[in-house]
Amino acid sequence: MKPEISIENLVRPNIRKLEPYRSARDDYESGLLLDANENSLGAPYQQADGLHRYPSPYQQKLRGKIAGLRDLEPENVFVGVGSDEAIDLLYRIFCEPRIDNVIITPPTYGMYKVSAGIHDVTVKKVNLDPNFQPKVDEILDAADEHSKMLFLCSPNNPTGNEFEQERIEALVSEFPGIVVIDEAYIDFSDRKSRAELIKTHPNLVVLQTLSKSFGMAGIRMGIALASEIIIKFMLKVKAPYNVNALTSKYALEAFDHLDTISFHIDKLVEEREMLRNKLQEVPGVRKIYPSNANFLLVKFDDAVKTYKELAKKEIIVRYRGNEPLCENCLRITVGTPDENEKLINTLKELAE
Ligand SMILES: Cc1ncc(COP(=O)(O)O)c(C=O)c1O
């Protein structure tokens, strides 16, 4: 059993002692606001009404809504410009460039590695096992005193599967640093979010997003759920007005449409299984992996050829054949019923 983790000790010394920027809205939120050098005459056209003001720096209302949805407190919620902002901030907070390292479990989402590259942080790779599950002992063996973060993606991109609960719990309990569980696709899964684990594990960060199940990738709204101390550091390091007023407005409005969101999730899950059944009949399809997400990982006889031929027909899927354990695999997003039918018909034509 690892000794009790001190989050403060994991934080880079410069961030620990950082005096954050105080924006005008930190001091007063209402009154005759002549403190932020905004344009007092307003925005130049009617649809932009109100946008001459800076947005709320801490987004309390939105964080409250998200906390309610996930049965947490607003102090456990960070909102930012996509999950990618949260990933970037975690590197800035915890990883000393050229000294610290992170562990990732390929095949997995590419930004963990890209962000490490940006921050000059070493990446240790411990590939998933052949069932696409994390290898707990190997991961723990790979961790050293400079291993600050472990990224787990569940349901995993590009494989689509959920990681087993016992493995996640073992890693969250035993890993001597921050464990990030990326739940971008959690709402398509038949198991529930691990967000409640943050109540007992201060070193856990759960990432979510409005880009997938909410259908709002265009507004760029990502979420980190974590202990209050981690969220405080994220708020300290983020840009003062990271979430813009339009994103915030649309995100809040989305919470008035949870029924439609739920309906879309159910429909996409149904379509995913329909697509799976139909793909099974396509010549050249060798294996369709189980999925708890809104996409399928599919092994073809010749994935490069299929990928290129589909693209010629203007059907674009993602080639993942270069990833470990994903030889000859394409990742296919579940489309509308019409789109899925078109894909299947085209694949059948190409196989003739
Ligand atoms: C696992 C995973 N995490 C995060 C993201 C990015 O999310 P966002 O749009 O919130 O930046 C993606 C996008 O494809 C993803 O697959």
CSV table of N, CA, C and O and ligand atoms in Angstrom, one decimal, residues 80-87 108-112 152-158 182-185 207-212 216-218 220-223 294-295 318 331, ligand 1:
chain,number,residue,atom,x,y,z
A,80,GLY,N,-13.3,24.1,-18.8
A,80,GLY,CA,-12.3,24.7,-19.6
A,80,GLY,C,-12.5,24.5,-21.1
A,80,GLY,O,-13.6,23.9,-21.5
A,81,VAL,N,-11.6,24.9,-21.9
A,81,VAL,CA,-11.7,24.9,-23.4
A,81,VAL,C,-11.4,23.4,-23.9
A,81,VAL,O,-10.3,23.1,-24.3
A,82,GLY,N,-12.4,22.6,-23.8
A,82,GLY,CA,-12.3,21.2,-24.1
A,82,GLY,C,-11.5,20.5,-23.0
A,82,GLY,O,-10.9,21.1,-22.2
A,83,SER,N,-11.5,19.1,-23.0
A,83,SER,CA,-10.7,18.4,-22.1
A,83,SER,C,-9.3,18.6,-22.3
A,83,SER,O,-8.4,18.5,-21.4
A,84,ASP,N,-9.0,19.0,-23.5
A,84,ASP,CA,-7.6,19.3,-23.9
A,84,ASP,C,-7.0,20.4,-23.0
A,84,ASP,O,-5.8,20.3,-22.7
A,85,GLU,N,-7.8,21.4,-22.6
A,85,GLU,CA,-7.2,22.4,-21.7
A,85,GLU,C,-6.9,21.8,-20.4
A,85,GLU,O,-5.9,22.1,-19.8
A,86,ALA,N,-7.8,21.0,-19.9
A,86,ALA,CA,-7.6,20.3,-18.6
A,86,ALA,C,-6.3,19.5,-18.6
A,86,ALA,O,-5.5,19.6,-17.7
A,87,ILE,N,-6.1,18.8,-19.7
A,87,ILE,CA,-4.9,17.9,-19.8
A,87,ILE,C,-3.6,18.8,-19.8
A,87,ILE,O,-2.7,18.6,-19.0
A,108,THR,N,-4.1,4.5,-27.1
A,108,THR,CA,-5.0,5.4,-26.4
A,108,THR,C,-5.0,6.8,-27.0
A,108,THR,O,-4.4,7.0,-28.1
A,109,TYR,N,-5.8,7.7,-26.5
A,109,TYR,CA,-6.0,9.1,-27.0
A,109,TYR,C,-4.7,9.8,-27.2
A,109,TYR,O,-3.9,9.8,-26.2
A,110,GLY,N,-4.5,10.4,-28.3
A,110,GLY,CA,-3.1,10.9,-28.7
A,110,GLY,C,-2.7,12.2,-27.9
A,110,GLY,O,-1.5,12.5,-27.8
A,111,MET,N,-3.6,12.9,-27.3
A,111,MET,CA,-3.2,14.2,-26.7
A,111,MET,C,-2.4,14.1,-25.5
A,111,MET,O,-1.7,15.0,-25.1
A,112,TYR,N,-2.5,12.9,-24.8
A,112,TYR,CA,-1.7,12.8,-23.5
A,112,TYR,C,-0.2,12.9,-23.9
A,112,TYR,O,0.6,13.5,-23.2
A,152,LEU,N,-5.5,7.1,-17.9
A,152,LEU,CA,-6.3,5.9,-18.3
A,152,LEU,C,-7.5,6.5,-19.0
A,152,LEU,O,-8.1,7.5,-18.5
A,153,CYS,N,-7.9,5.9,-20.1
A,153,CYS,CA,-9.0,6.4,-20.8
A,153,CYS,C,-10.1,5.3,-20.9
A,153,CYS,O,-9.8,4.2,-21.4
A,154,SER,N,-11.2,5.5,-20.3
A,154,SER,CA,-12.2,4.5,-20.2
A,154,SER,C,-13.6,5.1,-20.3
A,154,SER,O,-14.0,5.9,-19.4
A,155,PRO,N,-14.4,4.7,-21.3
A,155,PRO,CA,-14.1,3.9,-22.4
A,155,PRO,C,-12.9,4.4,-23.2
A,155,PRO,O,-12.8,5.7,-23.4
A,156,ASN,N,-12.1,3.5,-23.7
A,156,ASN,CA,-10.8,4.0,-24.3
A,156,ASN,C,-11.0,4.3,-25.8
A,156,ASN,O,-11.7,3.6,-26.5
A,157,ASN,N,-10.3,5.4,-26.2
A,157,ASN,CA,-10.2,5.7,-27.6
A,157,ASN,C,-8.8,5.3,-28.0
A,157,ASN,O,-7.8,5.7,-27.4
A,158,PRO,N,-8.6,4.4,-29.0
A,158,PRO,CA,-9.6,4.1,-30.1
A,158,PRO,C,-10.2,2.7,-29.9
A,158,PRO,O,-10.9,2.3,-30.8
A,182,ASP,N,-9.9,9.5,-18.2
A,182,ASP,CA,-10.6,10.2,-19.2
A,182,ASP,C,-11.9,9.5,-19.6
A,182,ASP,O,-11.9,8.5,-20.2
A,183,GLU,N,-13.0,10.2,-19.2
A,183,GLU,CA,-14.3,9.6,-19.5
A,183,GLU,C,-15.1,10.3,-20.6
A,183,GLU,O,-16.3,10.6,-20.5
A,184,ALA,N,-14.4,10.7,-21.6
A,184,ALA,CA,-15.0,11.5,-22.7
A,184,ALA,C,-16.3,10.7,-23.2
A,184,ALA,O,-17.2,11.3,-23.6
A,185,TYR,N,-16.2,9.4,-23.2
A,185,TYR,CA,-17.3,8.6,-23.8
A,185,TYR,C,-18.2,7.9,-22.8
A,185,TYR,O,-19.0,7.0,-23.1
A,207,LEU,N,-11.9,13.2,-16.3
A,207,LEU,CA,-12.1,14.2,-17.4
A,207,LEU,C,-13.4,13.8,-18.1
A,207,LEU,O,-13.7,12.6,-18.4
A,208,GLN,N,-14.2,14.8,-18.3
A,208,GLN,CA,-15.4,14.6,-19.1
A,208,GLN,C,-15.5,15.8,-20.1
A,208,GLN,O,-14.7,16.7,-20.1
A,209,THR,N,-16.5,15.7,-21.0
A,209,THR,CA,-16.6,16.8,-22.0
A,209,THR,C,-18.0,16.9,-22.5
A,209,THR,O,-18.8,15.9,-22.5
A,210,LEU,N,-18.3,18.1,-23.1
A,210,LEU,CA,-19.7,18.2,-23.7
A,210,LEU,C,-19.5,17.9,-25.2
A,210,LEU,O,-20.5,18.0,-26.0
A,211,SER,N,-18.3,17.4,-25.7
A,211,SER,CA,-18.1,17.2,-27.1
A,211,SER,C,-18.8,16.0,-27.6
A,211,SER,O,-18.9,15.8,-28.8
A,212,LYS,N,-19.1,15.0,-26.8
A,212,LYS,CA,-19.5,13.7,-27.3
A,212,LYS,C,-21.0,13.5,-27.0
A,212,LYS,O,-21.8,13.7,-27.8
A,216,MET,N,-21.9,18.7,-28.4
A,216,MET,CA,-21.6,20.2,-28.5
A,216,MET,C,-20.1,20.4,-28.7
A,216,MET,O,-19.5,21.3,-28.0
A,217,ALA,N,-19.5,19.6,-29.5
A,217,ALA,CA,-18.0,19.7,-29.7
A,217,ALA,C,-17.7,21.1,-30.2
A,217,ALA,O,-16.6,21.6,-29.8
A,218,GLY,N,-18.6,21.8,-30.9
A,218,GLY,CA,-18.2,23.1,-31.4
A,218,GLY,C,-18.1,24.2,-30.4
A,218,GLY,O,-17.4,25.2,-30.6
A,220,ARG,N,-16.5,23.9,-27.5
A,220,ARG,CA,-15.3,23.6,-26.7
A,220,ARG,C,-15.5,23.7,-25.2
A,220,ARG,O,-15.2,24.7,-24.6
A,221,MET,N,-16.1,22.7,-24.6
A,221,MET,CA,-16.4,22.7,-23.2
A,221,MET,C,-15.9,21.4,-22.6
A,221,MET,O,-16.5,20.4,-22.9
A,222,GLY,N,-14.8,21.4,-21.9
A,222,GLY,CA,-14.3,20.2,-21.2
A,222,GLY,C,-14.4,20.4,-19.7
A,222,GLY,O,-14.5,21.5,-19.2
A,223,ILE,N,-14.4,19.3,-19.0
A,223,ILE,CA,-14.7,19.2,-17.6
A,223,ILE,C,-13.6,18.4,-16.9
A,223,ILE,O,-13.3,17.3,-17.4
A,294,ASN,N,-19.2,5.8,-28.8
A,294,ASN,CA,-20.0,6.1,-30.0
A,294,ASN,C,-19.2,5.8,-31.3
A,294,ASN,O,-19.3,6.5,-32.3
A,295,PHE,N,-18.3,4.8,-31.2
A,295,PHE,CA,-17.5,4.4,-32.3
A,295,PHE,C,-17.2,2.9,-32.2
A,295,PHE,O,-17.4,2.3,-31.1
A,318,ARG,N,-11.3,6.8,-39.5
A,318,ARG,CA,-9.9,7.1,-38.9
A,318,ARG,C,-9.1,5.8,-39.0
A,318,ARG,O,-9.5,4.8,-38.5
A,331,ARG,N,-11.1,3.1,-37.1
A,331,ARG,CA,-12.1,3.5,-36.1
A,331,ARG,C,-13.2,4.3,-36.7
A,331,ARG,O,-13.0,5.2,-37.5
B,1,LIG,C1,-10.6,10.2,-25.0
B,1,LIG,C2,-10.8,11.6,-25.4
B,1,LIG,N1,-10.6,12.6,-24.6
B,1,LIG,C3,-10.7,13.8,-24.9
B,1,LIG,C4,-11.1,14.2,-26.1
B,1,LIG,C5,-11.2,15.7,-26.5
B,1,LIG,O1,-12.3,16.2,-25.9
B,1,LIG,P1,-12.6,17.8,-26.0
B,1,LIG,O2,-13.4,18.0,-27.2
B,1,LIG,O3,-13.3,18.0,-24.7
B,1,LIG,O4,-11.3,18.5,-26.0
B,1,LIG,C6,-11.3,13.3,-27.1
B,1,LIG,C7,-11.7,13.6,-28.5
B,1,LIG,O5,-11.8,12.9,-29.4
B,1,LIG,C8,-11.2,11.9,-26.7
B,1,LIG,O6,-11.3,10.9,-27.6
